[in-house]
DNA sequence: ATGAAAGCGCTAACAC
DNA sequence: GTGTTAGCGCTTTCAT
């Protein structure tokens, strides 16, 4: 592919002049500009972003980490990230890790080596070292929807998980459920863990404790919509009707949750918005060359809490009298 | 972040020596190696992939273009691409274009400028100039699941769309349907267009023509599963039962299609496999520095046709006698 | 076995 | 207005 110097030679000018017309900085005589533009068109020249990045000491890209692209919530998150990134000309490198520490490590090193400007983390294995590793190298990090993390350095965009789970439990409790179970994420993901804790706290406030066996529960609170939807299928294949025999709730409000054949009661989470906000925060942090969590004097906030309303649909109902109301 | 030269200084050796231990090429004395490794650990040094790329004249990355990441089929395609890319240490740049020519162009230029080694295209607007643009710049391109394209240069991984649609129509026709309609993609996407053509050809073979109005049809063939699933919802909200009043078919066999409450009759497409095969082809093409479509003397094939079996579930049934059997 | 030096394609000072 | 030059952080001959 043609280089700057090839264009310069063809136009009969120097590299700097070509560079100047390309970037629109500095004044260039009208005639010279025209010659250069013709040379560019004739050679099909495209600036080499790698050389630019080397010089700029910035990869001009963002990294995103998600556990599973196939889950619509994470797909939406990535869409939000891409839109926001495109706005500032950043490319986005995606890594989906399936919450395996090995993949997380590999992603961290890849991002570090490619000198991305910041990384947005949408999901992590429980106890992951990734954010610390990244931040120790001076990489700005923002956590999107992960629930509480002890480290104060990363930026955070999240829900009030405690409030959301309280609303779910209140709804179910109000319906008469007393035997509630939690559907854990197969991926052992950190957000799911936070939701489980919040769920159990809400239960404890009512003197209840989570039932361990799916069979014994009259209501199942799933970590996210995809698991809730899968649970409905599993339960119904086993002969238990939802919501007549068991109530099921989700989390995320993926588009499908509203489908007439699913009608899932769930907590709404706007993945696209979350991705967008997280990305804006990440870009701002990169621009100021420091951890996303550190507050800017101008007053940008380091933690954004998005609303997470409970959406009641038809996957929850009062328990059957013969089993649901007992202690 | 520490540079090669910092590590060298700290270890008291030259840049070349550090470079040699990092890449494992060339012999290095045991003691020297140890000193260097300590210096690397102490500085937290990570090689700058940008500088490497500049020198290697390769971005060491692949581009993927999808119309909509939120559609599980494309998400799976990307997953397949990422897995295959990770295997050879390539990063992947994702662009989802929503089939808008502007976004497609932007993605093409971004990929060109970042010097990706090849691009995998999972979806395109009808009449898009993107593949040509890329290939004119010498960029290897492979088309995944797009249906027929005239240009012989790109590599292709696809189904036999004609056979798949013939199977769908045969199934519906066998059930007694005579008034079949096609559910077009809102995105005006090229693959959907190919499926529509194949559908109409299968109809024509039976002396039938597609019915234009959704209301008049006894069977609706959707461009993909997500549209089929949305159609089921729409139809049922309008008071028409599926499959009792209308049959609906999809394409892709996304995980949800098998759900007990959906049970969609559809054509199976393995997105992950498609992404994997396309990526292997793209990488091979990049390695040989030419269009993915050009056959390698060793006999790598330039077109891979994956199986696309019809999966019959419960969204299709015989039409009601009072409307379905008329001509 | 190790080091010196050139160069990848660009940008940014600065000189003219 | 335009050209020259010195890097950006690596890899890669080629000496030693």
XYZ file of C-alpha atoms (C1' of nucleotides) in Angstrom:
686
model
C 0.000 0.000 0.000
C 1.136 3.479 -0.869
C 3.005 5.456 1.749
C 3.085 9.102 2.548
C 6.388 9.422 0.767
C 5.000 7.864 -2.394
C 2.242 10.409 -2.474
C 4.781 13.157 -1.858
C 6.967 11.985 -4.711
C 4.042 11.762 -7.066
C 2.844 15.233 -6.150
C 6.365 16.620 -6.279
C 6.302 17.906 -2.699
C 7.703 16.846 0.660
C 6.248 14.478 3.203
C 5.331 17.308 5.546
C 3.252 19.016 2.946
C 1.275 15.883 2.276
C 0.907 15.341 5.992
C -0.328 18.901 6.320
C -3.013 18.556 3.704
C -4.158 15.251 5.117
C -4.556 16.529 8.620
C -5.809 19.925 7.587
C -3.391 21.596 9.959
C -1.165 24.386 8.702
C -1.730 26.408 5.595
C -1.129 24.906 2.188
C -1.348 26.790 -1.084
C -4.472 25.988 -3.025
C -2.598 24.633 -6.008
C -0.320 22.470 -3.921
C -3.292 21.047 -2.080
C -4.920 20.111 -5.331
C -1.811 18.344 -6.595
C -1.564 16.412 -3.367
C -5.201 15.464 -3.390
C -4.868 14.139 -6.897
C -1.862 12.088 -5.913
C -3.774 10.667 -2.961
C -6.703 9.726 -5.122
C -4.483 8.171 -7.782
C -2.560 6.045 -5.336
C -5.527 5.156 -3.157
C -3.407 6.230 -0.248
C -4.689 5.612 3.282
C -2.665 6.826 6.248
C -1.074 4.072 8.269
C -2.766 4.196 11.639
C -0.063 2.017 13.133
C 2.661 4.520 12.397
C 0.444 7.277 13.695
C -0.239 5.338 16.843
C 3.427 4.707 17.432
C 4.138 8.379 17.152
C 1.122 9.331 19.240
C 1.961 6.719 21.843
C -1.664 5.633 21.841
C -3.406 2.752 20.168
C -6.445 4.913 19.620
C -8.584 2.026 20.674
C -10.609 0.788 23.589
C -10.766 -2.725 24.964
C -14.004 -4.331 26.099
C -14.253 -7.497 28.110
C -17.466 -9.480 28.216
C -18.087 -12.985 29.500
C -20.409 -13.990 26.686
C -21.203 -12.102 23.524
C -24.042 -14.462 22.864
C -25.993 -13.071 25.803
C -28.055 -10.174 24.421
C -27.276 -8.021 27.417
C -23.559 -8.121 26.732
C -24.131 -7.725 23.026
C -26.029 -4.531 23.795
C -23.264 -3.380 26.066
C -20.769 -3.820 23.251
C -23.065 -1.967 20.878
C -23.164 0.940 23.307
C -19.405 0.882 23.582
C -18.932 0.799 19.836
C -21.248 3.681 19.211
C -19.559 5.873 21.775
C -16.116 4.823 20.581
C -16.958 5.510 16.949
C -17.932 9.032 17.927
C -14.369 9.730 18.972
C -12.697 7.682 16.273
C -11.556 4.948 18.598
C -11.548 1.356 17.453
C -12.760 -1.312 19.824
C -11.089 -4.594 20.632
C -13.502 -7.132 22.038
C -12.571 -10.070 24.205
C -15.145 -12.494 25.472
C -13.729 -14.562 28.207
C -16.438 -16.948 29.343
C -15.200 -15.933 32.785
C -12.150 -18.122 32.557
C -9.142 -16.607 34.307
C -6.872 -17.724 31.477
C -8.883 -15.840 28.868
C -9.092 -12.828 31.142
C -5.342 -12.742 31.544
C -4.769 -13.141 27.850
C -7.153 -10.279 27.149
C -5.425 -8.053 29.679
C -2.026 -8.627 28.130
C -3.349 -8.177 24.622
C -4.883 -4.849 25.599
C -1.764 -3.738 27.397
C 0.489 -4.644 24.496
C -1.708 -3.025 21.919
C -1.722 0.095 24.058
C -5.463 0.575 24.140
C -6.389 3.843 25.805
C -8.748 2.320 28.354
C -10.736 -0.814 29.028
C -14.389 -1.340 29.795
C -15.136 -4.477 31.758
C -18.620 -5.915 31.479
C -18.089 -9.126 33.395
C -15.444 -10.952 35.347
C -14.844 -14.231 37.062
C -15.201 -14.171 40.816
C -11.990 -12.978 42.398
C -10.439 -11.933 39.096
C -7.126 -10.094 39.230
C -7.686 -8.400 35.921
C -8.672 -4.879 36.967
C -5.769 -4.643 39.378
C -3.326 -5.911 36.785
C -4.527 -3.359 34.276
C -4.527 -0.470 36.702
C -1.108 -1.300 38.043
C 0.101 -0.642 34.530
C -1.627 2.724 34.577
C -4.482 1.610 32.369
C -7.796 3.379 32.990
C -10.524 0.857 33.755
C -14.262 1.202 34.027
C -16.498 -1.493 35.375
C -19.936 -1.751 33.821
C -22.628 -3.540 35.766
C -20.360 -5.631 37.927
C -21.731 -4.829 41.321
C -19.524 -3.685 44.154
C -15.770 -4.002 43.922
C -13.574 -3.024 46.825
C -10.955 -1.215 44.798
C -11.770 2.503 44.589
C -9.663 3.174 41.509
C -11.823 1.972 38.627
C -14.723 3.994 37.310
C -18.080 2.331 37.835
C -21.347 2.340 35.936
C -23.863 0.142 37.647
C -27.271 -0.329 39.197
C -28.240 -0.276 42.796
C -28.276 -4.054 42.959
C -29.461 -4.106 46.549
C -32.482 -2.006 45.724
C -33.255 -4.037 42.610
C -33.129 -7.331 44.469
C -35.143 -5.896 47.310
C -37.843 -4.990 44.785
C -37.797 -8.496 43.330
C -38.085 -10.128 46.731
C -40.742 -7.676 47.891
C -42.788 -8.476 44.809
C -42.511 -12.208 45.311
C -43.053 -12.002 49.065
C -46.098 -9.835 48.524
C -47.483 -12.495 46.217
C -47.189 -14.940 49.108
C -43.943 -16.760 48.282
C -41.884 -17.942 51.199
C -39.659 -20.526 49.587
C -37.438 -18.672 47.171
C -34.380 -19.999 45.393
C -31.602 -18.344 43.405
C -30.504 -19.550 40.003
C -26.763 -19.131 39.896
C -24.843 -18.355 36.787
C -22.985 -21.274 35.315
C -20.112 -18.942 34.535
C -19.365 -18.064 38.181
C -19.514 -14.440 37.345
C -19.007 -11.601 39.720
C -22.218 -9.708 38.935
C -24.280 -12.823 39.578
C -22.556 -13.273 42.875
C -23.441 -9.717 43.877
C -27.041 -10.304 42.946
C -27.145 -13.492 44.969
C -25.833 -11.697 48.022
C -28.361 -8.899 47.586
C -31.087 -11.498 47.165
C -30.135 -13.261 50.357
C -29.951 -9.990 52.248
C -33.474 -9.121 51.136
C -34.608 -12.554 52.255
C -32.868 -12.197 55.601
C -34.685 -8.934 56.227
C -37.864 -11.001 56.193
C -36.464 -13.758 58.331
C -36.154 -16.066 55.346
C -33.310 -18.039 53.946
C -32.803 -19.162 50.328
C -33.935 -22.695 49.542
C -31.176 -24.698 47.984
C -33.171 -27.127 45.910
C -34.894 -25.938 42.786
C -37.624 -28.517 43.357
C -38.548 -27.148 46.764
C -38.895 -23.527 45.669
C -42.123 -21.837 44.693
C -40.219 -18.941 43.188
C -36.895 -18.843 41.399
C -34.877 -15.669 41.080
C -32.428 -15.989 38.208
C -29.173 -14.135 37.836
C -30.148 -12.878 34.416
C -32.865 -13.148 31.808
C -31.203 -15.773 29.683
C -30.999 -18.097 32.631
C -34.543 -17.293 33.646
C -35.774 -18.085 30.158
C -33.792 -21.305 30.085
C -35.206 -22.181 33.515
C -38.753 -21.726 32.282
C -38.045 -24.216 29.545
C -36.411 -26.673 31.911
C -39.196 -26.437 34.484
C -41.936 -26.835 31.956
C -40.286 -29.818 30.341
C -40.225 -31.331 33.819
C -43.943 -30.759 34.081
C -44.066 -27.665 36.269
C -45.992 -24.692 34.877
C -44.719 -21.131 35.102
C -46.147 -19.171 36.843
C -48.879 -21.519 38.102
C -46.489 -23.931 39.841
C -43.358 -21.817 40.075
C -42.688 -18.136 39.599
C -39.540 -17.087 37.786
C -37.803 -13.699 37.597
C -34.885 -12.480 35.528
C -32.523 -9.534 35.315
C -31.639 -7.336 32.296
C -34.943 -7.122 30.442
C -33.513 -8.366 27.185
C -35.809 -7.736 24.209
C -37.125 -11.266 24.368
C -38.356 -10.913 27.935
C -41.273 -8.881 26.640
C -42.250 -11.516 24.079
C -45.852 -12.638 24.446
C -44.864 -16.226 24.962
C -42.299 -15.403 27.637
C -43.575 -12.373 29.521
C -40.809 -12.436 32.062
C -40.937 -10.434 35.261
C -37.510 -8.871 35.435
C -35.306 -5.942 36.366
C -34.629 -3.561 33.553
C -31.023 -2.846 32.649
C -30.241 -0.799 29.587
C -27.117 -2.414 28.175
C -26.610 0.057 25.361
C -26.838 3.006 27.720
C -24.550 1.320 30.169
C -21.969 0.719 27.461
C -22.237 4.261 26.266
C -21.805 5.825 29.676
C -18.961 3.499 30.587
C -17.196 4.340 27.356
C -17.552 8.058 27.796
C -16.094 7.694 31.239
C -13.269 5.551 29.906
C -12.423 8.003 27.172
C -12.452 10.916 29.581
C -10.160 9.019 31.918
C -7.795 8.150 29.091
C -7.708 11.751 28.049
C -6.677 12.796 31.513
C -4.240 9.972 31.703
C -5.305 8.425 34.930
C -7.576 5.922 36.574
C -11.174 6.342 35.643
C -12.198 6.409 39.255
C -10.241 9.457 40.231
C -12.510 12.376 40.290
C -11.792 15.197 37.954
C -11.657 18.613 39.577
C -14.254 19.803 37.097
C -16.583 17.392 38.811
C -17.018 14.409 36.531
C -18.343 11.605 38.613
C -16.530 8.367 39.125
C -19.592 6.266 39.826
C -22.767 6.358 37.834
C -25.814 4.517 39.115
C -28.397 3.817 36.449
C -32.057 3.119 37.274
C -33.111 -0.523 37.457
C -36.881 -0.683 37.756
C -38.748 -3.922 38.316
C -40.878 -4.853 35.331
C -43.717 -7.102 36.375
C -45.010 -9.393 33.676
C -46.592 -12.810 33.688
C -43.882 -15.159 34.897
C -44.745 -14.452 38.523
C -47.982 -15.181 40.363
C -49.212 -16.208 43.764
C -48.025 -19.663 44.794
C -50.445 -22.568 44.820
C -52.071 -22.836 48.183
C -51.090 -26.451 48.816
C -47.377 -25.721 48.861
C -46.553 -22.073 48.672
C -47.733 -20.543 51.893
C -46.018 -22.782 54.401
C -42.983 -21.462 56.265
C 5.230 2.136 30.391
C 8.687 0.624 30.311
C 10.368 0.224 26.968
C 12.723 -2.363 25.637
C 15.616 -0.002 26.162
C 14.696 0.528 29.818
C 14.778 -3.192 30.395
C 18.099 -3.392 28.579
C 19.610 -0.650 30.702
C 18.377 -2.252 33.888
C 19.779 -5.630 32.901
C 22.993 -4.087 31.650
C 22.666 -5.519 28.154
C 21.699 -4.235 24.730
C 18.264 -3.913 23.195
C 18.953 -6.805 20.830
C 19.665 -9.156 23.667
C 16.459 -8.311 25.429
C 14.613 -8.689 22.156
C 16.225 -12.073 21.725
C 15.158 -13.385 25.085
C 11.636 -12.094 24.653
C 11.107 -13.731 21.336
C 13.039 -16.841 22.209
C 14.928 -16.668 18.927
C 18.694 -16.843 18.944
C 20.813 -18.237 21.732
C 21.260 -16.296 24.935
C 23.550 -17.309 27.781
C 21.658 -18.694 30.731
C 22.904 -16.032 33.085
C 22.112 -13.183 30.721
C 18.642 -14.543 30.206
C 18.048 -14.601 33.902
C 19.168 -11.022 34.346
C 16.910 -9.928 31.543
C 13.966 -11.839 32.894
C 14.390 -10.215 36.260
C 14.525 -6.797 34.689
C 11.347 -7.560 32.762
C 9.547 -8.668 35.887
C 10.743 -5.671 37.872
C 9.649 -3.144 35.293
C 6.407 -4.893 34.367
C 7.546 -4.553 30.793
C 5.146 -5.519 28.020
C 6.276 -5.331 24.402
C 4.655 -2.554 22.410
C 2.568 -4.312 19.808
C 2.236 -1.116 17.827
C 5.958 -0.810 17.262
C 6.078 -4.469 16.377
C 3.252 -4.048 13.935
C 4.922 -1.115 12.290
C 8.059 -3.113 11.785
C 6.147 -6.204 10.693
C 3.955 -4.158 8.362
C 0.926 -5.965 9.705
C -1.646 -4.961 12.256
C -1.813 -8.512 13.478
C -5.544 -8.185 13.630
C -8.649 -9.193 11.748
C -11.688 -7.059 11.026
C -15.219 -8.411 11.280
C -18.275 -6.700 9.946
C -21.726 -7.626 11.211
C -25.017 -5.830 10.721
C -26.237 -6.367 14.268
C -24.373 -7.798 17.201
C -27.592 -8.091 19.103
C -28.777 -10.844 16.815
C -27.553 -14.102 18.358
C -26.528 -15.468 15.012
C -24.067 -12.661 14.424
C -22.915 -12.808 18.019
C -22.089 -16.455 17.461
C -20.307 -15.631 14.257
C -18.134 -13.152 16.120
C -17.465 -15.707 18.831
C -16.279 -18.140 16.190
C -14.065 -15.485 14.674
C -12.587 -14.540 18.027
C -11.778 -18.085 18.965
C -10.030 -18.774 15.702
C -8.228 -15.448 15.806
C -7.057 -15.997 19.375
C -5.504 -19.254 18.271
C -3.127 -17.361 16.035
C -2.661 -14.366 18.276
C -4.649 -12.024 16.116
C -6.811 -9.347 17.705
C -10.236 -8.707 16.269
C -11.778 -5.376 15.452
C -15.542 -5.540 15.300
C -17.760 -3.159 13.414
C -21.493 -3.490 13.422
C -22.983 -1.456 10.703
C -26.742 -1.889 10.888
C -26.386 -2.207 7.142
C -25.952 1.503 6.656
C -23.591 2.320 3.803
C -22.018 5.118 5.846
C -21.074 2.777 8.679
C -19.823 0.199 6.192
C -17.565 2.737 4.544
C -16.264 3.955 7.865
C -15.492 0.397 8.898
C -13.685 -0.292 5.647
C -11.449 2.742 6.034
C -10.801 2.008 9.674
C -9.724 -1.526 8.794
C -7.577 -0.356 5.911
C -5.846 2.289 7.987
C -5.248 -0.025 10.881
C -3.747 -2.486 8.459
C -5.768 -5.489 9.551
C -4.590 -8.640 7.850
C -7.982 -9.626 6.479
C -11.653 -8.946 6.953
C -14.564 -11.287 7.533
C -17.906 -9.926 6.402
C -21.003 -11.353 8.036
C -23.575 -9.047 6.533
C -23.860 -6.201 4.088
C -26.370 -3.738 2.783
C -27.812 -4.570 -0.605
C -25.481 -3.338 -3.325
C -22.671 -2.512 -0.918
C -19.364 -1.458 -2.399
C -17.406 -2.540 0.629
C -15.878 -5.826 -0.556
C -14.694 -4.269 -3.777
C -13.200 -1.312 -1.998
C -11.316 -3.560 0.375
C -10.075 -5.915 -2.298
C -8.984 -3.105 -4.565
C -6.593 -2.213 -1.793
C -5.309 -5.765 -1.734
C -7.142 -6.699 1.431
C -8.172 -10.353 1.702
C -11.910 -10.649 2.242
C -14.099 -13.556 3.178
C -17.840 -13.483 3.043
C -19.654 -15.504 5.686
C -23.233 -16.453 5.018
C -24.004 -13.719 2.562
C -25.415 -15.725 -0.246
C -24.183 -15.359 -3.801
C -21.992 -12.457 -4.778
C -20.881 -12.006 -8.360
C -17.303 -11.092 -7.616
C -15.108 -14.204 -7.693
C -12.283 -12.750 -5.605
C -13.549 -13.034 -2.020
C -13.494 -16.283 -0.122
C -16.926 -17.590 0.735
C -18.319 -19.645 3.590
C -22.000 -20.158 3.124
C -24.967 -22.461 2.888
C -26.735 -23.716 -0.135
C -29.481 -21.155 0.278
C -31.438 -22.471 -2.661
C -31.544 -25.956 -1.178
C -32.446 -24.663 2.256
C -35.307 -22.575 0.972
C -36.474 -25.411 -1.229
C -36.682 -27.568 1.894
C -38.671 -24.922 3.734
C -41.107 -24.486 0.914
C -41.407 -28.222 0.354
C -42.239 -28.699 4.011
C -44.882 -25.984 3.993
C -46.306 -27.064 0.650
C -46.495 -30.644 1.855
C -48.475 -29.458 4.841
C -50.970 -27.969 2.408
C -49.980 -24.324 2.365
C -50.505 -22.448 -0.871
C -50.434 -18.841 0.276
C -46.923 -18.201 1.526
C -45.370 -14.863 2.351
C -41.825 -13.746 3.050
C -40.863 -11.635 6.022
C -38.215 -9.248 4.815
C -35.436 -7.962 6.956
C -35.859 -4.390 8.152
C -32.169 -3.846 7.546
C -32.305 -4.459 3.793
C -29.542 -6.941 4.100
C -27.987 -8.895 1.324
C -28.390 -12.364 2.840
C -32.093 -11.772 3.365
C -32.416 -10.720 -0.215
C -30.787 -13.949 -1.360
C -33.130 -15.973 0.789
C -36.124 -14.143 -0.598
C -35.024 -14.893 -4.133
C -34.482 -18.544 -3.295
C -37.878 -18.654 -1.623
C -39.584 -17.205 -4.647
C -37.776 -19.607 -6.941
C -38.989 -22.541 -4.860
C -42.507 -21.147 -5.030
C -42.288 -20.642 -8.778
C -41.312 -24.260 -9.230
C -44.737 -25.084 -7.831
C -46.536 -22.515 -9.909
C -46.982 -20.265 -6.902
C -46.147 -16.675 -6.258
C -45.438 -15.031 -2.897
C -48.376 -13.288 -1.286
C -47.563 -9.722 -0.443
C -49.845 -9.160 2.498
C -49.061 -10.763 5.800
C -52.748 -11.000 6.562
C -53.496 -13.097 3.491
C -50.776 -15.680 4.089
C -51.262 -19.013 5.823
C -47.516 -19.437 6.193
C -44.795 -16.878 6.741
C -41.168 -17.572 5.918
C -38.931 -15.207 7.824
C -35.503 -14.107 6.804
C -34.074 -15.178 10.152
C -35.091 -16.543 13.530
C -35.216 -13.253 15.334
C -37.716 -11.924 12.834
C -39.685 -15.146 12.945
C -39.854 -14.962 16.729
C -40.895 -11.325 16.618
C -43.513 -12.223 14.013
C -44.997 -14.880 16.258
C -45.420 -12.257 18.936
C -46.939 -9.751 16.552
C -49.337 -12.266 15.042
C -50.496 -13.564 18.358
C -51.059 -10.101 19.752
C -53.232 -9.509 16.714
C -55.240 -12.569 17.612
C -53.824 -15.130 15.162
C -52.454 -18.320 16.671
C -49.212 -19.933 15.515
C -49.282 -22.537 14.086
C -53.072 -23.028 14.160
C -53.866 -19.943 12.080
C -50.482 -19.222 10.530
C -47.303 -21.213 10.221
C -43.991 -19.427 10.726
C -40.462 -20.510 9.841
C -37.095 -18.970 10.624
C -33.482 -19.302 9.592
C -30.388 -19.742 11.799
C -31.666 -21.977 14.604
C -30.586 -19.631 17.349
C -30.578 -21.262 20.798
C -33.960 -19.781 21.595
C -35.641 -21.409 18.635
C -35.593 -24.704 20.515
C -37.235 -23.220 23.602
C -40.385 -25.057 24.601
C -42.492 -21.953 24.308
C -41.197 -21.077 20.863
C -40.453 -24.340 19.075
C -39.603 -22.702 15.811
C -39.320 -24.632 12.588
C -36.134 -23.316 11.059
C -33.006 -23.895 9.029
C -29.956 -24.649 11.084
C -26.919 -22.443 10.630
C -23.972 -22.855 12.932
C -22.721 -19.333 13.439
C -19.714 -20.273 15.524
C -18.548 -22.790 12.970
C -19.129 -20.364 10.177
C -17.069 -17.736 11.928
C -14.325 -20.203 12.631
C -14.078 -21.461 9.073
C -14.249 -17.976 7.633
C -11.486 -16.836 9.926
C -9.221 -19.735 9.096
C -9.723 -18.948 5.464
C -9.032 -15.264 6.072
C -5.867 -15.979 7.979
C -4.618 -18.353 5.334
C -5.309 -15.768 2.680
C -3.517 -13.084 4.640
C -0.557 -15.351 5.068
C -0.329 -15.847 1.352
C -0.872 -12.186 0.761
C -3.688 -12.364 -1.669
C -7.413 -12.463 -2.079
C -9.050 -15.169 -0.068
C -10.858 -16.399 -3.127
C -7.810 -17.255 -5.147
C -7.203 -20.889 -4.931
C -3.991 -21.988 -3.410
C -2.041 -24.494 -5.430
C -1.990 -26.803 -2.423
C -5.732 -27.040 -2.901
C -7.310 -24.950 -0.172
C -10.798 -24.249 -1.272
C -12.148 -20.798 -1.838
C -15.758 -21.644 -1.198
C -16.996 -23.687 1.700
C -20.614 -24.770 1.789
C -21.834 -25.752 5.237
C -24.861 -27.976 5.782
C -28.155 -26.235 6.490
C -30.717 -28.856 7.506
C -34.352 -28.031 8.061
C -35.349 -28.459 11.694
C -39.061 -29.085 11.975
C -40.596 -28.013 15.267
C -44.027 -26.798 16.262
C -44.384 -23.437 14.583
C -45.610 -25.043 11.390
C -48.746 -27.113 10.844
C -51.360 -27.779 8.228
C -53.421 -24.712 7.370
C -57.003 -24.445 8.556
C -59.340 -25.920 6.014
C -61.439 -22.782 5.579
C -58.595 -20.690 4.210
C -55.448 -22.596 3.603
C -56.189 -24.961 0.797
C -57.537 -22.595 -1.813
C -55.316 -21.643 -4.725
C 26.701 -14.830 22.601
C 26.133 -9.821 22.297
C 26.001 -5.141 20.341
C 25.502 -1.217 16.752
C 22.820 0.726 13.466
C 19.294 1.119 10.032
C 14.580 1.417 9.174
C 9.165 0.417 9.565
C 5.583 5.137 8.163
C 4.345 8.604 10.335
C 4.271 13.522 13.185
C 6.319 17.571 15.033
C 9.846 20.991 15.638
C 12.107 24.018 13.403
C 14.592 26.066 9.539
C 14.217 28.260 5.256
C 4.249 27.901 2.410
C 7.358 24.166 2.200
C 11.334 21.180 3.352
C 14.595 18.853 6.790
C 15.298 16.241 10.562
C 14.706 13.668 14.580
C 12.376 10.503 16.877
C 8.063 6.955 18.357
C 9.661 1.393 20.155
C 10.515 -2.172 18.096
C 13.074 -6.043 14.711
C 16.772 -7.263 11.928
C 20.904 -7.651 9.477
C 25.580 -7.585 10.242
C 29.805 -6.993 13.022
C 32.380 -8.425 16.670
